[in-house]
mmCIF file of C-alpha atoms in Angstrom:
data_model
loop_
_atom_site.group_PDB
_atom_site.id
_atom_site.type_symbol
_atom_site.label_atom_id
_atom_site.label_comp_id
_atom_site.label_asym_id
_atom_site.label_seq_id
_atom_site.Cartn_x
_atom_site.Cartn_y
_atom_site.Cartn_z
ATOM 1 C CA MET A 1 -63.222 85.444 -29.468
ATOM 2 C CA ASP A 2 -64.985 88.794 -29.410
ATOM 3 C CA SER A 3 -66.681 88.807 -32.778
ATOM 4 C CA ASN A 4 -67.818 92.396 -32.260
ATOM 5 C CA SER A 5 -64.290 93.777 -32.007
ATOM 6 C CA ALA A 6 -62.964 95.652 -35.016
ATOM 7 C CA PRO A 7 -59.178 95.281 -35.377
ATOM 8 C CA GLN A 8 -57.260 98.218 -36.762
ATOM 9 C CA HIS A 9 -56.193 97.746 -40.377
ATOM 10 C CA LEU A 10 -52.470 97.135 -40.881
ATOM 11 C CA VAL A 11 -50.972 98.568 -44.062
ATOM 12 C CA GLY A 12 -48.729 95.967 -45.658
ATOM 13 C CA GLN A 13 -48.490 93.979 -42.406
ATOM 14 C CA LEU A 14 -49.676 90.542 -41.349
ATOM 15 C CA GLU A 15 -50.478 89.702 -37.741
ATOM 16 C CA LEU A 16 -51.506 86.484 -36.047
ATOM 17 C CA ARG A 17 -53.389 86.813 -32.764
ATOM 18 C CA ILE A 18 -55.214 84.739 -30.168
ATOM 19 C CA SER A 19 -57.750 85.751 -27.512
ATOM 20 C CA ALA A 20 -55.958 86.236 -24.197
ATOM 21 C CA ASN A 21 -58.678 84.390 -22.279
ATOM 22 C CA SER A 22 -57.849 81.212 -24.246
ATOM 23 C CA VAL A 23 -54.198 81.159 -23.193
ATOM 24 C CA GLY A 24 -52.927 79.594 -19.983
ATOM 25 C CA LEU A 25 -49.722 80.890 -18.432
ATOM 26 C CA TYR A 26 -46.788 78.715 -17.443
ATOM 27 C CA PRO A 27 -45.618 78.502 -13.833
ATOM 28 C CA LEU A 28 -42.089 79.406 -12.797
ATOM 29 C CA PRO A 29 -39.990 76.318 -13.591
ATOM 30 C CA PRO A 30 -37.998 74.615 -10.839
ATOM 31 C CA THR A 31 -34.316 75.354 -10.426
ATOM 32 C CA ASP A 32 -33.488 71.982 -11.930
ATOM 33 C CA ILE A 33 -35.709 69.658 -13.978
ATOM 34 C CA THR A 34 -34.633 66.185 -12.945
ATOM 35 C CA SER A 35 -37.706 64.091 -13.759
ATOM 36 C CA ASP A 36 -40.529 63.722 -16.249
ATOM 37 C CA LEU A 37 -42.928 64.848 -13.521
ATOM 38 C CA LEU A 38 -41.085 68.144 -12.990
ATOM 39 C CA ALA A 39 -40.932 68.677 -16.750
ATOM 40 C CA THR A 40 -44.668 68.054 -17.066
ATOM 41 C CA GLN A 41 -45.379 70.527 -14.272
ATOM 42 C CA ALA A 42 -43.180 73.171 -15.904
ATOM 43 C CA MET A 43 -44.943 72.630 -19.246
ATOM 44 C CA SER A 44 -48.511 72.601 -17.879
ATOM 45 C CA PRO A 45 -50.208 76.000 -18.254
ATOM 46 C CA GLN A 46 -52.278 77.375 -15.410
ATOM 47 C CA PRO A 47 -55.754 78.843 -15.997
ATOM 48 C CA PRO A 48 -55.545 82.326 -17.526
ATOM 49 C CA PRO A 49 -56.266 85.370 -15.407
ATOM 50 C CA ASN A 50 -59.659 86.983 -15.850
ATOM 51 C CA THR A 51 -58.667 89.127 -18.800
ATOM 52 C CA THR A 52 -59.848 90.384 -22.156
ATOM 53 C CA GLY A 53 -58.092 91.450 -25.300
ATOM 54 C CA VAL A 54 -55.721 89.554 -27.543
ATOM 55 C CA ILE A 55 -52.126 88.370 -27.584
ATOM 56 C CA CYS A 56 -50.257 89.106 -30.789
ATOM 57 C CA LEU A 57 -48.208 86.046 -31.714
ATOM 58 C CA LEU A 58 -46.570 86.911 -35.038
ATOM 59 C CA SER A 59 -46.158 90.120 -36.992
ATOM 60 C CA GLY A 60 -44.202 91.353 -39.975
ATOM 61 C CA PRO A 61 -44.425 92.643 -43.530
ATOM 62 C CA LEU A 62 -46.587 90.508 -45.771
ATOM 63 C CA ASP A 63 -43.763 90.196 -48.302
ATOM 64 C CA ASP A 64 -41.593 88.544 -45.650
ATOM 65 C CA PHE A 65 -44.279 85.975 -44.840
ATOM 66 C CA LEU A 66 -44.776 85.217 -48.538
ATOM 67 C CA LYS A 67 -41.103 84.267 -48.759
ATOM 68 C CA TYR A 68 -41.895 81.269 -46.541
ATOM 69 C CA SER A 69 -45.502 80.416 -47.398
ATOM 70 C CA ARG A 70 -44.558 80.163 -51.077
ATOM 71 C CA GLN A 71 -46.912 77.821 -52.971
ATOM 72 C CA GLU A 72 -48.562 76.666 -49.715
ATOM 73 C CA GLN A 73 -50.426 79.981 -49.354
ATOM 74 C CA SER A 74 -52.596 80.033 -46.191
ATOM 75 C CA LYS A 75 -51.871 76.409 -45.325
ATOM 76 C CA TRP A 76 -48.437 77.555 -44.128
ATOM 77 C CA LEU A 77 -49.945 80.003 -41.623
ATOM 78 C CA ILE A 78 -52.602 77.497 -40.512
ATOM 79 C CA ASP A 79 -49.868 74.959 -39.766
ATOM 80 C CA ILE A 80 -47.772 77.510 -37.878
ATOM 81 C CA ALA A 81 -50.798 78.682 -35.863
ATOM 82 C CA HIS A 82 -51.514 75.077 -34.837
ATOM 83 C CA ASP A 83 -47.882 74.525 -33.872
ATOM 84 C CA ILE A 84 -47.826 77.661 -31.727
ATOM 85 C CA CYS A 85 -51.145 77.128 -30.005
ATOM 86 C CA ASP A 86 -52.099 73.457 -30.035
ATOM 87 C CA PRO A 87 -49.531 71.205 -31.751
ATOM 88 C CA ALA A 88 -50.766 67.941 -30.254
ATOM 89 C CA PHE A 89 -54.524 68.324 -30.813
ATOM 90 C CA LEU A 90 -55.024 71.030 -33.501
ATOM 91 C CA ARG A 91 -58.341 72.084 -31.970
ATOM 92 C CA GLY A 92 -58.395 75.653 -33.236
ATOM 93 C CA SER A 93 -59.229 77.209 -36.590
ATOM 94 C CA LEU A 94 -57.794 80.213 -38.388
ATOM 95 C CA LEU A 95 -59.950 83.276 -39.034
ATOM 96 C CA VAL A 96 -59.152 86.490 -40.888
ATOM 97 C CA TRP A 97 -60.692 89.911 -40.336
ATOM 98 C CA ASN A 98 -62.772 91.106 -43.286
ATOM 99 C CA GLY A 99 -62.820 94.869 -43.008
ATOM 100 C CA ALA A 100 -65.353 95.324 -45.798
ATOM 101 C CA VAL A 101 -68.095 93.574 -43.861
ATOM 102 C CA GLN A 102 -66.570 94.059 -40.380
ATOM 103 C CA GLN A 103 -66.485 90.397 -39.373
ATOM 104 C CA TRP A 104 -64.213 87.380 -39.060
ATOM 105 C CA ARG A 105 -64.294 84.704 -41.743
ATOM 106 C CA PRO A 106 -62.731 81.215 -41.881
ATOM 107 C CA VAL A 107 -59.469 80.752 -43.770
ATOM 108 C CA ALA A 108 -59.089 77.920 -46.286
ATOM 109 C CA HIS A 109 -55.764 76.240 -47.048
ATOM 110 C CA THR A 110 -55.784 77.566 -50.615
ATOM 111 C CA ASP A 111 -56.565 81.190 -49.728
ATOM 112 C CA PRO A 112 -53.718 83.579 -50.546
ATOM 113 C CA LEU A 113 -52.069 85.248 -47.568
ATOM 114 C CA THR A 114 -52.964 88.919 -47.315
ATOM 115 C CA ALA A 115 -51.904 91.923 -45.279
ATOM 116 C CA SER A 116 -54.529 91.256 -42.632
ATOM 117 C CA ILE A 117 -55.144 90.361 -39.025
ATOM 118 C CA TYR A 118 -55.543 86.625 -38.441
ATOM 119 C CA LEU A 119 -56.972 85.028 -35.314
ATOM 120 C CA TYR A 120 -56.459 81.500 -34.009
ATOM 121 C CA ASP A 121 -59.884 80.663 -32.606
ATOM 122 C CA VAL A 122 -60.215 77.791 -30.124
ATOM 123 C CA PRO A 123 -63.498 76.222 -28.967
ATOM 124 C CA VAL A 124 -65.209 77.701 -25.921
ATOM 125 C CA GLY A 125 -63.755 76.290 -22.733
ATOM 126 C CA VAL A 126 -60.487 75.125 -24.316
ATOM 127 C CA ILE A 127 -57.354 76.606 -22.739
ATOM 128 C CA VAL A 128 -54.071 76.237 -24.614
ATOM 129 C CA GLY A 129 -50.461 76.713 -23.603
ATOM 130 C CA LEU A 130 -48.443 78.481 -26.280
ATOM 131 C CA SER A 131 -45.328 76.723 -27.537
ATOM 132 C CA LYS A 132 -42.313 77.765 -25.534
ATOM 133 C CA MET A 133 -39.358 79.480 -27.180
ATOM 134 C CA SER A 134 -35.809 78.204 -27.350
ATOM 135 C CA THR A 135 -33.387 81.111 -27.144
ATOM 136 C CA ARG A 136 -30.041 79.502 -27.886
ATOM 137 C CA THR A 137 -27.933 82.068 -29.682
ATOM 138 C CA GLU A 138 -24.385 80.701 -29.817
ATOM 139 C CA LYS A 139 -22.258 77.593 -29.818
ATOM 140 C CA SER A 140 -20.243 76.434 -26.879
ATOM 141 C CA VAL A 141 -17.662 73.857 -25.991
ATOM 142 C CA THR A 142 -17.766 70.281 -27.240
ATOM 143 C CA THR A 143 -16.083 67.358 -25.556
ATOM 144 C CA ALA A 144 -14.615 64.501 -27.501
ATOM 145 C CA THR A 145 -15.967 61.703 -25.301
ATOM 146 C CA GLY A 146 -19.204 60.532 -23.729
ATOM 147 C CA HIS A 147 -22.833 60.687 -24.866
ATOM 148 C CA ALA A 148 -22.355 63.660 -27.191
ATOM 149 C CA SER A 149 -19.545 61.988 -29.104
ATOM 150 C CA THR A 150 -21.517 58.744 -29.306
ATOM 151 C CA MET A 151 -24.538 60.603 -30.675
ATOM 152 C CA ALA A 152 -22.411 62.425 -33.259
ATOM 153 C CA ASP A 153 -20.869 59.156 -34.403
ATOM 154 C CA ARG A 154 -24.268 57.515 -34.753
ATOM 155 C CA VAL A 155 -25.828 60.423 -36.652
ATOM 156 C CA LYS A 156 -22.916 60.659 -39.068
ATOM 157 C CA ARG A 157 -22.842 56.889 -39.537
ATOM 158 C CA ARG A 158 -26.604 56.860 -40.172
ATOM 159 C CA ASP A 159 -26.538 59.691 -42.714
ATOM 160 C CA GLY A 160 -23.083 59.546 -44.270
ATOM 161 C CA VAL A 161 -23.608 62.851 -46.091
ATOM 162 C CA CYS A 162 -25.244 66.261 -45.584
ATOM 163 C CA TRP A 163 -29.043 66.309 -45.821
ATOM 164 C CA VAL A 164 -28.901 69.352 -48.129
ATOM 165 C CA THR A 165 -25.704 69.275 -50.180
ATOM 166 C CA GLY A 166 -24.879 65.567 -50.244
ATOM 167 C CA SER A 167 -21.303 66.414 -49.251
ATOM 168 C CA MET A 168 -19.343 63.959 -47.104
ATOM 169 C CA TYR A 169 -16.847 66.331 -45.442
ATOM 170 C CA PRO A 170 -16.805 68.330 -43.275
ATOM 171 C CA LEU A 171 -19.922 66.846 -41.688
ATOM 172 C CA ILE A 172 -21.511 68.154 -38.499
ATOM 173 C CA ASN A 173 -24.042 66.549 -36.161
ATOM 174 C CA SER A 174 -26.605 69.356 -35.997
ATOM 175 C CA HIS A 175 -28.886 69.152 -32.982
ATOM 176 C CA ILE A 176 -32.589 69.768 -33.488
ATOM 177 C CA CYS A 177 -33.104 70.622 -29.810
ATOM 178 C CA PRO A 178 -30.350 72.109 -27.621
ATOM 179 C CA LYS A 179 -28.864 69.568 -25.238
ATOM 180 C CA ARG A 180 -29.083 71.985 -22.314
ATOM 181 C CA MET A 181 -32.832 71.420 -22.521
ATOM 182 C CA GLY A 182 -32.255 67.937 -21.084
ATOM 183 C CA ASP A 183 -33.982 64.597 -21.545
ATOM 184 C CA HIS A 184 -37.239 65.352 -19.746
ATOM 185 C CA LEU A 185 -38.262 68.434 -21.742
ATOM 186 C CA ALA A 186 -37.094 66.779 -24.967
ATOM 187 C CA ARG A 187 -39.547 63.945 -24.308
ATOM 188 C CA ILE A 188 -42.428 66.430 -24.039
ATOM 189 C CA ILE A 189 -41.456 68.051 -27.343
ATOM 190 C CA PHE A 190 -41.311 64.612 -28.950
ATOM 191 C CA ARG A 191 -44.735 63.754 -27.499
ATOM 192 C CA ASP A 192 -46.453 67.001 -28.543
ATOM 193 C CA PHE A 193 -44.944 67.375 -32.010
ATOM 194 C CA SER A 194 -44.551 63.705 -32.945
ATOM 195 C CA SER A 195 -47.772 62.246 -31.617
ATOM 196 C CA ALA A 196 -48.056 60.085 -34.743
ATOM 197 C CA SER A 197 -44.758 58.385 -33.911
ATOM 198 C CA PRO A 198 -44.698 55.539 -31.377
ATOM 199 C CA PRO A 199 -43.443 56.613 -27.930
ATOM 200 C CA ILE A 200 -39.842 55.728 -27.092
ATOM 201 C CA PRO A 201 -39.259 54.732 -23.447
ATOM 202 C CA ASN A 202 -36.549 56.732 -21.676
ATOM 203 C CA LEU A 203 -35.857 58.828 -24.779
ATOM 204 C CA SER A 204 -32.672 60.869 -24.366
ATOM 205 C CA ILE A 205 -31.684 64.224 -25.830
ATOM 206 C CA TYR A 206 -28.600 62.317 -27.020
ATOM 207 C CA ASP A 207 -30.717 59.943 -29.117
ATOM 208 C CA GLU A 208 -29.728 60.137 -32.773
ATOM 209 C CA ARG A 209 -33.310 61.082 -33.671
ATOM 210 C CA PHE A 210 -32.475 64.534 -32.308
ATOM 211 C CA GLY A 211 -29.697 65.068 -34.852
ATOM 212 C CA ILE A 212 -29.187 65.512 -38.592
ATOM 213 C CA SER A 213 -25.984 65.721 -40.622
ATOM 214 C CA LEU A 214 -25.207 69.078 -42.206
ATOM 215 C CA SER A 215 -22.181 70.758 -43.719
ATOM 216 C CA SER A 216 -20.357 73.083 -41.340
ATOM 217 C CA THR A 217 -21.728 76.135 -43.179
ATOM 218 C CA LEU A 218 -25.349 75.024 -42.971
ATOM 219 C CA ASP A 219 -24.937 73.942 -39.354
ATOM 220 C CA ALA A 220 -23.946 77.501 -38.447
ATOM 221 C CA TYR A 221 -27.377 78.662 -39.659
ATOM 222 C CA PHE A 222 -29.356 75.687 -38.350
ATOM 223 C CA ASP A 223 -27.871 75.912 -34.866
ATOM 224 C CA VAL A 224 -29.220 79.415 -34.200
ATOM 225 C CA TYR A 225 -32.620 78.969 -35.882
ATOM 226 C CA GLU A 226 -31.688 80.804 -39.068
ATOM 227 C CA LEU A 227 -32.123 77.754 -41.295
ATOM 228 C CA GLY A 228 -35.256 75.618 -41.013
ATOM 229 C CA LEU A 229 -36.452 72.605 -42.965
ATOM 230 C CA ARG A 230 -40.066 72.920 -44.054
ATOM 231 C CA PHE A 231 -41.909 69.624 -44.489
ATOM 232 C CA VAL A 232 -43.034 69.015 -48.078
ATOM 233 C CA SER A 233 -43.896 65.317 -48.174
ATOM 234 C CA VAL A 234 -42.634 62.052 -46.691
ATOM 235 C CA ASN A 235 -38.834 62.330 -46.408
ATOM 236 C CA GLN A 236 -38.854 65.561 -48.425
ATOM 237 C CA TYR A 237 -38.112 68.998 -46.966
ATOM 238 C CA GLU A 238 -37.306 72.470 -48.271
ATOM 239 C CA CYS A 239 -34.635 74.811 -46.886
ATOM 240 C CA HIS A 240 -35.920 78.130 -45.601
ATOM 241 C CA VAL A 241 -33.387 80.781 -44.583
ATOM 242 C CA PHE A 242 -34.470 83.105 -41.773
ATOM 243 C CA ARG A 243 -31.320 85.202 -41.607
ATOM 244 C CA ALA A 244 -31.528 88.698 -43.124
ATOM 245 C CA GLU A 245 -29.524 89.238 -46.287
ATOM 246 C CA THR A 246 -27.065 92.057 -46.831
ATOM 247 C CA PRO A 247 -28.002 94.067 -49.958
ATOM 248 C CA GLY A 248 -26.052 92.706 -52.904
ATOM 249 C CA TRP A 249 -25.364 89.414 -51.116
ATOM 250 C CA VAL A 250 -27.222 86.109 -50.994
ATOM 251 C CA HIS A 251 -27.259 83.048 -48.736
ATOM 252 C CA THR A 252 -25.905 80.030 -50.601
ATOM 253 C CA ILE A 253 -24.961 76.499 -49.583
ATOM 254 C CA GLY A 254 -21.437 77.885 -49.232
ATOM 255 C CA GLY A 255 -22.446 80.813 -47.018
ATOM 256 C CA GLU A 256 -23.441 84.418 -47.695
ATOM 257 C CA LEU A 257 -21.774 85.422 -50.964
ATOM 258 C CA MET A 258 -21.713 88.585 -53.052
ATOM 259 C CA LEU A 259 -23.879 88.650 -56.150
ATOM 260 C CA PRO A 260 -23.524 87.502 -58.834
ATOM 261 C CA THR A 261 -22.557 83.980 -57.816
ATOM 262 C CA THR A 262 -22.835 80.531 -59.327
ATOM 263 C CA MET A 263 -23.072 78.885 -55.901
ATOM 264 C CA PRO A 264 -26.534 77.265 -55.403
ATOM 265 C CA ILE A 265 -28.979 79.405 -53.397
ATOM 266 C CA MET A 266 -29.879 77.952 -50.003
ATOM 267 C CA HIS A 267 -33.475 79.200 -49.713
ATOM 268 C CA GLY A 268 -35.855 76.782 -51.428
ATOM 269 C CA ARG A 269 -33.240 74.069 -51.907
ATOM 270 C CA PRO A 270 -34.543 70.523 -51.289
ATOM 271 C CA ALA A 271 -33.345 68.474 -48.318
ATOM 272 C CA SER A 272 -33.950 64.874 -47.341
ATOM 273 C CA PRO A 273 -32.584 62.150 -45.070
ATOM 274 C CA PRO A 274 -29.846 60.301 -46.982
ATOM 275 C CA GLN A 275 -31.114 56.964 -45.650
ATOM 276 C CA PRO A 276 -34.902 57.457 -45.606
ATOM 277 C CA GLN A 277 -35.648 53.810 -44.811
ATOM 278 C CA LEU A 278 -34.050 53.970 -41.346
ATOM 279 C CA ALA A 279 -36.313 54.176 -38.298
ATOM 280 C CA THR A 280 -33.725 56.245 -36.441
ATOM 281 C CA ASN A 281 -34.219 59.295 -38.662
ATOM 282 C CA PRO A 282 -35.812 62.278 -36.886
ATOM 283 C CA PRO A 283 -39.612 62.134 -37.147
ATOM 284 C CA PRO A 284 -41.096 65.048 -39.104
ATOM 285 C CA GLY A 285 -42.553 66.444 -35.874
ATOM 286 C CA LEU A 286 -39.125 67.166 -34.383
ATOM 287 C CA ILE A 287 -38.015 68.993 -37.519
ATOM 288 C CA ARG A 288 -41.349 70.841 -37.407
ATOM 289 C CA TRP A 289 -40.531 72.002 -33.861
ATOM 290 C CA HIS A 290 -37.160 73.339 -35.009
ATOM 291 C CA TYR A 291 -38.803 75.106 -37.961
ATOM 292 C CA LEU A 292 -41.284 76.733 -35.589
ATOM 293 C CA GLN A 293 -38.399 78.114 -33.524
ATOM 294 C CA CYS A 294 -37.033 79.721 -36.695
ATOM 295 C CA VAL A 295 -40.416 81.344 -37.376
ATOM 296 C CA LEU A 296 -40.692 82.612 -33.798
ATOM 297 C CA LYS A 297 -37.208 84.071 -33.880
ATOM 298 C CA LYS A 298 -38.000 86.051 -37.024
ATOM 299 C CA PHE A 299 -41.674 86.948 -36.591
ATOM 300 C CA GLY A 300 -42.437 86.502 -32.879
ATOM 301 C CA HIS A 301 -44.239 89.539 -31.441
ATOM 302 C CA VAL A 302 -43.205 91.227 -28.192
ATOM 303 C CA ASP A 303 -46.586 90.253 -26.672
ATOM 304 C CA TYR A 304 -45.630 86.618 -27.089
ATOM 305 C CA LYS A 305 -41.939 86.936 -26.228
ATOM 306 C CA THR A 306 -42.660 88.669 -22.916
ATOM 307 C CA LEU A 307 -45.253 86.230 -21.561
ATOM 308 C CA PRO A 308 -44.241 84.825 -18.143
ATOM 309 C CA ASN A 309 -41.934 81.783 -18.351
ATOM 310 C CA ILE A 310 -42.381 81.437 -22.113
ATOM 311 C CA ASP A 311 -38.727 80.484 -22.659
ATOM 312 C CA PHE A 312 -37.628 76.886 -22.315
ATOM 313 C CA TRP A 313 -35.772 76.009 -19.146
ATOM 314 C CA GLU A 314 -32.173 75.074 -19.922
ATOM 315 C CA LEU A 315 -29.252 73.986 -17.782
ATOM 316 C CA PRO A 316 -27.534 77.168 -16.538
ATOM 317 C CA LEU A 317 -24.014 75.800 -17.083
ATOM 318 C CA ARG A 318 -22.765 74.337 -20.306
ATOM 319 C CA MET A 319 -22.773 70.597 -20.431
ATOM 320 C CA GLU A 320 -20.912 67.853 -22.212
ATOM 321 C CA GLY A 321 -21.223 68.250 -25.951
ATOM 322 C CA ASP A 322 -23.329 71.394 -25.653
ATOM 323 C CA SER A 323 -22.064 72.641 -28.997
ATOM 324 C CA ASP A 324 -23.896 71.368 -32.016
ATOM 325 C CA ASP A 325 -20.722 70.378 -33.809
ATOM 326 C CA ASP A 326 -17.495 68.606 -33.151
ATOM 327 C CA GLY A 327 -15.408 71.750 -33.022
ATOM 328 C CA THR A 328 -12.749 72.813 -30.599
ATOM 329 C CA ASP A 329 -13.001 74.571 -27.298
ATOM 330 C CA SER A 330 -10.908 77.502 -28.445
ATOM 331 C CA ASP A 331 -11.681 80.898 -26.991
ATOM 332 C CA ALA A 332 -12.277 82.183 -30.527
ATOM 333 C CA GLU A 333 -15.266 79.848 -30.912
ATOM 334 C CA TRP A 334 -16.316 80.188 -27.273
ATOM 335 C CA PRO A 335 -15.639 83.766 -26.060
ATOM 336 C CA SER A 336 -16.747 83.119 -22.465
ATOM 337 C CA ALA A 337 -14.751 79.893 -22.149
ATOM 338 C CA ALA A 338 -12.421 81.156 -19.426
ATOM 339 C CA LEU A 339 -15.280 82.488 -17.310
ATOM 340 C CA ASP A 340 -17.388 79.361 -17.736
ATOM 341 C CA ARG A 341 -14.456 77.072 -16.942
ATOM 342 C CA GLY A 342 -13.763 79.150 -13.847
ATOM 343 C CA ARG A 343 -17.371 78.826 -12.684
ATOM 344 C CA ALA A 344 -17.344 75.084 -13.274
ATOM 345 C CA LEU A 345 -14.024 74.690 -11.459
ATOM 346 C CA GLN A 346 -15.215 76.768 -8.500
ATOM 347 C CA ALA A 347 -18.417 74.707 -8.290
ATOM 348 C CA SER A 348 -16.336 71.520 -8.314
ATOM 349 C CA ILE A 349 -14.059 72.831 -5.561
ATOM 350 C CA GLU A 350 -16.998 73.854 -3.387
ATOM 351 C CA ASP A 351 -18.670 70.482 -3.934
ATOM 352 C CA ASN A 352 -15.497 68.612 -2.940
ATOM 353 C CA GLU A 353 -15.058 70.787 0.147
ATOM 354 C CA HIS A 354 -18.657 70.121 1.170
ATOM 355 C CA ARG A 355 -18.222 66.377 0.768
ATOM 356 C CA HIS A 356 -14.995 66.511 2.795
ATOM 357 C CA ARG A 357 -16.776 68.357 5.630
ATOM 358 C CA VAL A 358 -19.625 65.829 5.619
ATOM 359 C CA ILE A 359 -17.212 62.911 5.797
ATOM 360 C CA THR A 360 -15.169 64.584 8.566
ATOM 361 C CA ASP A 361 -18.308 65.281 10.630
ATOM 362 C CA TRP A 362 -19.479 61.685 10.139
ATOM 363 C CA ILE A 363 -16.108 60.284 11.261
ATOM 364 C CA GLY A 364 -16.246 62.525 14.304
ATOM 365 C CA THR A 365 -19.533 60.943 15.373
ATOM 366 C CA VAL A 366 -18.264 57.344 15.072
#
């Protein structure tokens, strides 16, 4: 941190920054992540280049931030700053620029958020890797068999009803992490964000801990990081909606409806696991990771979003059960279905032809 720097005042805006020389950069990930070792290498930041200045992490109007910090005040931003910069160890502290005396001052949990510049300050010599971003933006095809179907059955059987509405039907298995991320990266997320939970050997992205039951309407928001569950206390969460509202309309548990409406408002509504005593519920850290992705989608600054290799590696082709529901594979739900099926079919044909050539050449040498 350069304590002598004087950030420019932002009228009505809040920004969160970090010194560039405290941030390691991620290497180019391999074409395919097929082991925990490859995942660890892809998620291990390299020493930062010899640079100065800051990286802006979050930015937006103060009023928008206050919609989510609510009664938590600055604790909300402190938690988010930890989750972006150092979720496993929480080694940094949050500072705010005091323009009146031209210096940084520490931020307490109970301080109100203000239209100011905040800085996540890490100890000298500590290099952090910023949390990567998940950029899933749409649903895709779901198969009715295999691991995905088994996971959906287990999640629905565990919960029985929606975490938010308590409704029994229609019920969707909403995935906290996209399945295209794969097992190996999912294990790193579990490790970094759920360090208080005991490790699970050979944890799979299809494990029911990576799913929650939601109504089909809420799943549509949750799937694209426009609905997050903010941790309140043990087994208690609060719905936060990150999707912009159309003037005169409001997001409710039944979707975006025109005002006035008697349908319960989604933002601020409580949520909880229907069977809180079960050990197979998602640990709070996984839900925290999903909530962070919602925050980054809404408030992430271009400085952050354009860092090298800051997006999570995901399988390039859609995989079994890649959708976060049990819907159909109709072209209406999956506009690129024909193209993706064609690519998959062509890859299968080429693979079969290659195997045939290998077998033919081997027979010819016998």
